[in-house]
Short mmCIF file of C-alpha atoms in Angstrom, two decimals:
data_model
loop_
_atom_site.label_atom_id
_atom_site.label_comp_id
_atom_site.label_asym_id
_atom_site.label_seq_id
_atom_site.Cartn_x
_atom_site.Cartn_y
_atom_site.Cartn_z
CA MET A 1 145.90 -192.70 108.18
CA TYR A 2 143.27 -190.00 106.47
CA LYS A 3 139.61 -191.13 105.68
CA ARG A 4 138.66 -190.42 102.08
CA GLY A 5 135.25 -189.32 101.38
CA ALA A 6 134.33 -191.42 97.57
CA LEU A 7 132.88 -190.39 94.73
CA ILE A 8 129.57 -192.35 93.35
CA VAL A 9 128.23 -190.60 90.08
CA LEU A 10 124.54 -190.95 89.20
CA GLU A 11 124.35 -191.78 85.30
CA GLY A 12 121.50 -192.32 82.92
CA CYS A 13 119.55 -190.84 79.57
CA ASP A 14 117.67 -187.52 80.06
CA ARG A 15 114.60 -186.78 82.95
CA ALA A 16 116.41 -190.05 84.63
CA GLY A 17 115.55 -188.85 87.83
CA LYS A 18 118.94 -187.93 88.46
CA SER A 19 118.93 -184.50 90.05
CA THR A 20 116.27 -185.70 92.30
CA GLN A 21 118.00 -188.68 93.80
CA VAL A 22 121.55 -186.40 94.52
CA LYS A 23 119.65 -184.61 96.61
CA MET A 24 117.85 -187.30 98.34
CA LEU A 25 121.05 -189.04 98.91
CA MET A 26 122.53 -186.36 100.17
CA ASN A 27 120.05 -185.33 102.18
CA ALA A 28 120.51 -188.82 103.70
CA LEU A 29 123.51 -188.98 104.24
CA ASN A 30 124.20 -186.00 106.42
CA ASP A 31 121.02 -186.91 108.65
CA LEU A 32 123.47 -189.92 108.93
CA ASN A 33 126.48 -187.41 110.04
CA ILE A 34 128.45 -188.14 107.00
CA LEU A 35 129.61 -185.67 105.16
CA ALA A 36 128.34 -184.99 101.57
CA LYS A 37 128.17 -182.35 98.86
CA ALA A 38 126.30 -182.60 95.62
CA ARG A 39 128.05 -181.75 92.59
CA ALA A 40 126.15 -181.44 88.74
CA PHE A 41 127.99 -181.65 85.16
CA PRO A 42 128.25 -179.50 83.39
CA ASN A 43 129.56 -176.97 85.91
CA ARG A 44 127.58 -174.28 83.99
CA LYS A 45 129.00 -171.76 86.17
CA THR A 46 132.61 -171.63 84.83
CA PRO A 47 133.98 -169.86 82.04
CA VAL A 48 133.67 -173.20 80.21
CA GLY A 49 130.44 -173.86 81.43
CA THR A 50 128.95 -170.92 80.18
CA ILE A 51 129.06 -171.65 76.97
CA LEU A 52 128.13 -175.07 77.33
CA ASN A 53 125.10 -173.54 79.08
CA SER A 54 124.15 -171.62 76.13
CA PHE A 55 124.87 -174.47 73.65
CA LEU A 56 122.19 -176.32 75.60
CA SER A 57 119.63 -174.64 75.50
CA LYS A 58 119.65 -174.23 71.90
CA GLU A 59 121.42 -170.23 71.59
CA ILE A 60 124.59 -171.16 69.85
CA ASN A 61 125.58 -174.11 68.12
CA VAL A 62 129.01 -175.46 68.39
CA PRO A 63 131.07 -178.26 66.37
CA PRO A 64 130.01 -181.98 67.80
CA GLU A 65 133.51 -182.73 68.74
CA ALA A 66 134.58 -179.13 70.05
CA ALA A 67 131.17 -179.43 72.65
CA HIS A 68 132.67 -182.54 73.86
CA LEU A 69 136.15 -180.96 74.52
CA LEU A 70 134.61 -178.07 76.37
CA PHE A 71 132.33 -180.29 78.16
CA SER A 72 134.93 -182.71 78.92
CA ALA A 73 137.30 -179.12 80.24
CA ASN A 74 134.92 -178.62 82.04
CA ARG A 75 135.45 -181.82 84.16
CA TRP A 76 139.53 -180.94 83.96
CA GLU A 77 138.52 -177.07 85.87
CA CYS A 78 137.38 -179.47 88.80
CA LYS A 79 139.15 -181.85 89.01
CA GLU A 80 141.66 -180.21 91.83
CA ASP A 81 138.73 -178.95 94.04
CA MET A 82 137.12 -183.02 93.38
CA GLU A 83 140.27 -183.93 95.08
CA LYS A 84 140.52 -181.31 98.08
CA THR A 85 137.45 -182.50 99.01
CA LEU A 86 137.36 -186.22 98.82
CA ARG A 87 140.80 -185.92 100.71
CA SER A 88 138.88 -183.78 102.97
CA GLY A 89 136.54 -186.64 103.61
CA VAL A 90 133.91 -185.45 102.12
CA THR A 91 131.88 -187.68 99.98
CA LEU A 92 130.78 -186.42 96.57
CA ILE A 93 127.81 -186.73 94.84
CA MET A 94 127.83 -186.05 91.45
CA ASP A 95 124.70 -185.96 88.53
CA ARG A 96 126.75 -187.01 85.44
CA TYR A 97 130.51 -187.32 84.57
CA ALA A 98 132.45 -188.51 82.14
CA ALA A 99 130.49 -191.30 81.27
CA SER A 100 128.26 -188.95 79.95
CA GLY A 101 130.49 -187.15 77.87
CA ALA A 102 131.34 -190.31 75.80
CA ALA A 103 127.81 -192.11 75.92
CA TYR A 104 126.64 -188.42 74.56
CA THR A 105 129.40 -187.51 71.84
CA ALA A 106 130.02 -191.44 70.48
CA ALA A 107 125.76 -190.74 69.78
CA ASN A 108 126.44 -187.25 68.27
CA THR A 109 128.98 -187.82 66.32
CA SER A 110 130.94 -191.34 64.29
CA ARG A 111 133.55 -190.47 66.79
CA SER A 112 134.11 -193.90 68.98
CA ILE A 113 133.71 -194.90 72.50
CA ASN A 114 137.53 -194.86 72.68
CA TRP A 115 137.99 -191.93 71.20
CA CYS A 116 135.42 -189.73 73.07
CA GLN A 117 136.76 -191.60 76.34
CA GLN A 118 140.98 -190.36 75.45
CA ALA A 119 139.67 -186.91 77.03
CA ASP A 120 138.91 -187.58 80.22
CA MET A 121 141.64 -189.45 81.67
CA GLY A 122 143.50 -188.56 84.53
CA LEU A 123 140.87 -187.34 86.38
CA PRO A 124 139.47 -188.98 89.01
CA LYS A 125 137.64 -192.29 88.68
CA PRO A 126 134.38 -192.96 89.88
CA ASP A 127 134.07 -195.30 93.16
CA CYS A 128 130.61 -196.43 91.97
CA VAL A 129 128.92 -195.27 88.73
CA VAL A 130 124.80 -195.92 89.74
CA PHE A 131 122.53 -196.11 86.11
CA LEU A 132 119.20 -195.21 86.21
CA LYS A 133 117.30 -197.03 84.14
CA VAL A 134 114.68 -195.29 82.15
CA SER A 135 111.84 -196.49 79.79
CA LYS A 136 111.06 -193.77 76.63
CA ARG A 137 107.43 -193.90 78.25
CA GLN A 138 109.00 -192.70 82.31
CA GLN A 139 110.91 -190.45 80.16
CA GLU A 140 108.51 -188.54 78.56
CA LEU A 141 106.16 -188.22 81.79
CA ARG A 142 108.64 -186.04 82.99
CA SER A 143 108.61 -182.65 83.20
CA ASP A 144 110.00 -180.26 80.55
CA TRP A 145 111.00 -183.31 77.80
CA GLY A 146 111.78 -181.98 75.11
CA LYS A 147 113.46 -178.85 76.23
CA GLU A 148 117.13 -179.01 75.98
CA ARG A 149 119.30 -180.53 72.46
CA PHE A 150 119.33 -183.67 73.37
CA GLU A 151 115.88 -184.78 74.40
CA HIS A 152 114.54 -187.15 71.48
CA ASP A 153 113.38 -190.63 71.68
CA GLU A 154 116.27 -192.00 68.43
CA PHE A 155 118.57 -189.83 69.99
CA GLN A 156 118.37 -191.32 73.87
CA GLN A 157 118.46 -194.83 72.12
CA ARG A 158 121.85 -194.37 70.95
CA VAL A 159 122.78 -192.72 74.79
CA ASP A 160 121.50 -195.67 76.24
CA ALA A 161 123.32 -198.26 73.72
CA ASN A 162 126.32 -196.60 74.34
CA TYR A 163 125.96 -196.38 78.54
CA GLU A 164 125.76 -200.11 78.17
CA LYS A 165 129.15 -200.45 76.03
CA LEU A 166 130.30 -198.13 79.17
CA LYS A 167 130.12 -200.20 82.41
CA ASP A 168 132.01 -201.75 83.94
CA ASP A 169 132.34 -203.51 87.89
CA THR A 170 132.34 -200.10 89.55
CA TRP A 171 128.76 -200.08 88.02
CA ILE A 172 125.05 -200.48 89.12
CA VAL A 173 121.87 -200.91 87.16
CA ILE A 174 119.05 -199.18 88.99
CA ASN A 175 115.17 -199.33 87.41
CA ALA A 176 114.52 -195.92 87.52
CA ASP A 177 110.81 -196.45 86.52
CA GLN A 178 110.13 -197.34 90.09
CA ASP A 179 108.50 -195.14 92.93
CA GLU A 180 111.40 -192.64 93.81
CA SER A 181 112.27 -193.83 97.31
CA ALA A 182 112.85 -196.84 95.65
CA VAL A 183 115.49 -196.31 94.13
CA HIS A 184 116.41 -193.79 96.88
CA ALA A 185 116.49 -196.75 98.88
CA GLU A 186 118.57 -198.96 96.36
CA ILE A 187 121.59 -196.08 95.82
CA LEU A 188 121.73 -195.67 99.32
CA GLN A 189 122.28 -199.27 100.48
CA LYS A 190 124.86 -199.09 97.71
CA THR A 191 126.71 -195.52 98.59
CA LEU A 192 126.96 -196.19 102.40
CA SER A 193 128.37 -200.47 101.22
CA VAL A 194 130.66 -198.17 99.23
CA ILE A 195 131.98 -195.31 101.27
CA GLN A 196 132.92 -197.79 103.70
CA GLU A 197 134.87 -200.24 101.55
CA VAL A 198 137.16 -197.33 99.65
CA GLN A 199 137.97 -195.15 102.84
CA TYR A 200 141.13 -196.15 103.00
CA ARG A 201 142.18 -196.43 99.51
CA ASP A 202 143.64 -194.02 97.09
CA ILE A 203 142.25 -192.02 94.87
CA GLU A 204 142.46 -193.55 91.30
CA LEU A 205 142.96 -192.30 88.13
CA LEU A 206 140.61 -192.44 84.88
CA ASP A 207 143.57 -194.32 82.63
CA GLY A 208 142.17 -196.26 80.12
CA ALA A 209 143.01 -199.26 81.40
CA ASN A 210 140.06 -201.24 79.86
CA ILE A 211 140.57 -198.73 76.53
CA GLN A 212 141.77 -200.59 73.38
CA PRO A 213 143.55 -198.33 71.67
CA SER A 214 142.06 -196.37 68.78
CA THR A 215 142.76 -197.43 65.25
CA GLU A 216 140.47 -194.76 63.99
CA VAL A 217 142.12 -191.22 61.56
CA SER A 218 141.26 -188.11 63.61
CA THR A 219 139.57 -185.44 62.01
CA SER A 220 140.23 -182.83 64.28
CA ILE A 221 142.62 -180.03 64.39
CA GLN A 222 145.65 -181.12 67.52
CA GLU A 223 148.39 -179.20 66.85
CA PRO A 224 149.78 -177.74 70.09
CA SER A 225 149.65 -174.13 70.64
CA ASP A 226 153.48 -172.63 70.88
CA LEU A 227 153.90 -172.95 74.64
CA GLY A 228 152.35 -175.35 74.68
CA SER A 229 154.38 -177.41 72.35
CA LYS A 230 157.65 -176.16 73.80
CA LEU A 231 155.94 -177.50 77.40
CA ILE A 232 155.73 -180.88 76.08
CA LEU A 233 159.80 -181.29 74.49
CA SER A 234 160.45 -179.43 77.63
CA ASN A 235 158.66 -181.65 79.61
CA LEU A 236 160.09 -184.99 77.98
CA ALA A 237 163.61 -183.42 77.95
CA MET A 238 162.96 -182.87 82.16
CA ILE A 239 162.66 -186.52 82.16
CA LYS A 240 165.54 -187.77 80.22
CA ASN A 241 167.86 -184.93 81.98
CA LEU A 242 166.63 -186.46 85.96
CA GLU A 243 166.76 -190.31 84.37
CA ASP A 244 170.53 -189.92 83.38
CA GLN A 245 171.75 -187.60 86.52
CA LEU A 246 169.95 -190.39 88.40
CA SER A 247 171.87 -193.41 86.17
CA VAL A 248 175.35 -191.37 87.35
CA SER A 249 174.25 -190.40 91.33
CA TYR A 250 173.53 -194.14 91.19
CA GLN A 251 176.56 -195.23 90.02
CA ARG A 252 179.27 -192.95 91.90
CA LYS A 253 177.02 -194.09 95.05
CA ILE A 254 177.44 -198.01 94.57
CA GLN A 255 181.13 -197.15 93.52
CA ASN A 256 181.26 -195.13 96.49
CA ILE A 257 181.01 -197.73 98.96
CA PRO A 258 183.37 -198.34 100.87
CA LYS A 259 186.17 -201.08 100.60
CA GLY A 260 186.71 -204.14 103.27
CA LEU A 261 182.59 -204.39 104.84
CA SER A 262 181.15 -207.35 105.01
CA GLN A 263 179.41 -208.55 102.66
CA ASP A 264 176.62 -208.91 104.42
CA LEU A 265 176.80 -205.41 104.69
CA VAL A 266 178.01 -203.99 100.95
CA LEU A 267 173.90 -206.35 100.08
CA GLN A 268 172.50 -204.08 102.89
CA ILE A 269 174.13 -200.94 101.68
CA GLN A 270 173.35 -202.02 97.97
CA ILE A 271 169.37 -202.86 98.89
CA GLU A 272 169.24 -199.41 100.48
CA LEU A 273 170.57 -197.78 97.65
CA ASP A 274 168.10 -199.87 95.02
CA GLN A 275 165.59 -198.62 97.08
CA TRP A 276 166.28 -195.29 96.77
CA LYS A 277 167.04 -195.75 93.40
CA GLU A 278 163.09 -197.40 92.85
CA SER A 279 161.15 -194.12 95.40
CA ILE A 280 163.46 -191.31 92.78
CA GLU A 281 162.42 -193.02 89.59
CA SER A 282 158.76 -193.44 91.05
CA GLU A 283 158.45 -189.69 91.61
CA ILE A 284 160.11 -188.87 88.50
CA LYS A 285 157.14 -190.64 86.99
CA LYS A 286 154.54 -189.68 89.56
CA LYS A 287 155.64 -186.12 89.31
CA PHE A 288 156.02 -185.46 85.17
CA GLN A 289 153.41 -188.15 83.27
CA PRO A 290 150.25 -186.32 84.53
CA LEU A 291 151.83 -182.72 83.34
CA GLN A 292 152.26 -184.13 79.87
CA LYS A 293 149.04 -185.54 79.99
CA VAL A 294 147.17 -182.05 80.83
CA ILE A 295 149.69 -180.17 78.24
CA SER A 296 148.58 -181.85 75.59
CA PHE A 297 144.86 -181.88 76.83
CA CYS A 298 145.02 -177.74 77.46
CA ASN A 299 146.46 -177.47 73.59
CA ILE A 300 143.08 -179.31 71.92
CA VAL A 301 140.88 -176.91 73.89
CA LEU A 302 142.80 -174.03 73.35
CA LYS A 303 142.86 -175.05 69.29
CA ASN A 304 139.26 -175.47 69.56
CA LEU A 305 138.59 -173.07 71.77
CA GLY A 306 140.55 -170.57 68.82
CA GLU A 307 138.22 -171.64 65.86
CA LEU A 308 135.05 -170.76 67.56
CA MET A 309 136.49 -167.69 67.75
CA GLU A 310 137.10 -167.14 64.70
CA SER A 311 134.42 -168.15 63.15
CA THR A 312 131.90 -165.56 62.63
CA GLU A 313 128.61 -167.09 63.96
CA PHE A 314 130.54 -167.24 67.34
CA LYS A 315 131.76 -163.47 67.56
CA ILE A 316 128.26 -162.73 69.89
CA GLU A 317 128.89 -161.13 73.46
CA ILE A 318 127.30 -164.64 75.22
CA VAL A 319 129.78 -166.71 73.19
CA SER A 320 132.80 -164.55 72.73
CA GLN A 321 133.51 -163.05 76.42
CA PRO A 322 133.66 -166.67 77.83
CA CYS A 323 135.42 -168.22 75.36
CA GLN A 324 138.37 -165.00 75.86
CA LYS A 325 138.20 -166.11 79.49
CA ALA A 326 138.57 -169.54 78.93
CA MET A 327 141.85 -169.11 76.64
CA SER A 328 143.36 -166.47 78.86
CA ASP A 329 142.84 -169.25 82.14
CA TYR A 330 143.95 -172.33 79.63
CA ASN A 331 147.19 -170.13 78.91
CA SER A 332 147.88 -169.14 82.67
CA LEU A 333 147.44 -172.98 83.32
CA LEU A 334 149.88 -173.66 80.95
CA LYS A 335 152.11 -171.39 81.66
CA ASP A 336 152.02 -172.23 85.53
CA ILE A 337 152.72 -175.84 85.01
CA GLY A 338 155.72 -174.80 82.98
CA GLU A 339 157.14 -173.38 86.80
CA HIS A 340 155.45 -176.32 88.35
CA MET A 341 158.26 -178.46 85.85
CA SER A 342 161.18 -176.36 86.50
CA ALA A 343 159.98 -176.99 90.55
CA GLN A 344 160.00 -180.40 90.52
CA PHE A 345 163.05 -180.80 88.48
CA ASN A 346 165.30 -178.79 90.65
CA ARG A 347 163.63 -180.57 94.02
CA ILE A 348 164.05 -183.75 92.56
CA LEU A 349 168.18 -182.93 91.26
CA THR A 350 168.88 -181.69 95.34
CA LYS A 351 167.50 -184.85 96.19
CA MET A 352 169.75 -187.02 93.87
CA ASP A 353 173.22 -185.85 96.16
CA LEU A 354 175.13 -184.95 93.19
#
């Protein structure tokens, strides 16, 4: 069994010292011959990240729900690379992740925490979230305070309150008002422990298990694109088709058990057939259910990007070109998913030996 890296996320309000601690932690792990890489969200170098950079630096305005989906889209852009890195045995140290998206959007809109978490379901789940708790006084003493969009006192208080709601048993809270070296020592000790604990575990995904279903009525536009709508229906049809075919194949194999065998042998064959059926059912679930989430998410992002493009406010080149690139990338992703679905369908169908 391979050893995987740990996903360590540093969260906290603005100017809590996250970037500094990420660098210190990565260097400390590398000095201990532990492979580690640092990442930051938003990733401002991707097509979606370019738009977010302009938004955060106050060059443009974006409707808050659309901004939330763009932040989440930015994380989805990096999902495959994150999983590949972790499986290669490299620990990832993240400067912000999904919790930031929920905490900041809930503070900036009337949306609930539940609503804000939904777009990130299916992304890799952190093995440990280190929350750096910083006081208002320390925030204001640190360099460049107030430069970016969300750096003002009342808003930061709402963000901090939302972080409190997001905590679970994977979180630890560290007083970020301490000296940098003291903060670093606590983070390093916890990180080394987590790396040992998770090295042989599967990578878990954010699945909303601890989220209560939201009862609010969404006012954001969520109609799927034509391609996405077809893929959603096709995905559901493929699952139903495979389940029906599996039932037929299973019954045929049961009926074809040779007559005259001992009762023990017949029972053993039935057990093996049950295990075979369960393995196929598990593969159908594993291969097709995540696709449905990605397709639905792409539809939401494409719709909101389309709205941005239609607004005269966003026709300036710095926004329109990255928007067009992002829309093209997401449409290409949907087409790739369609091809992948067909390939998976045929592969699983072949396993059924009809």
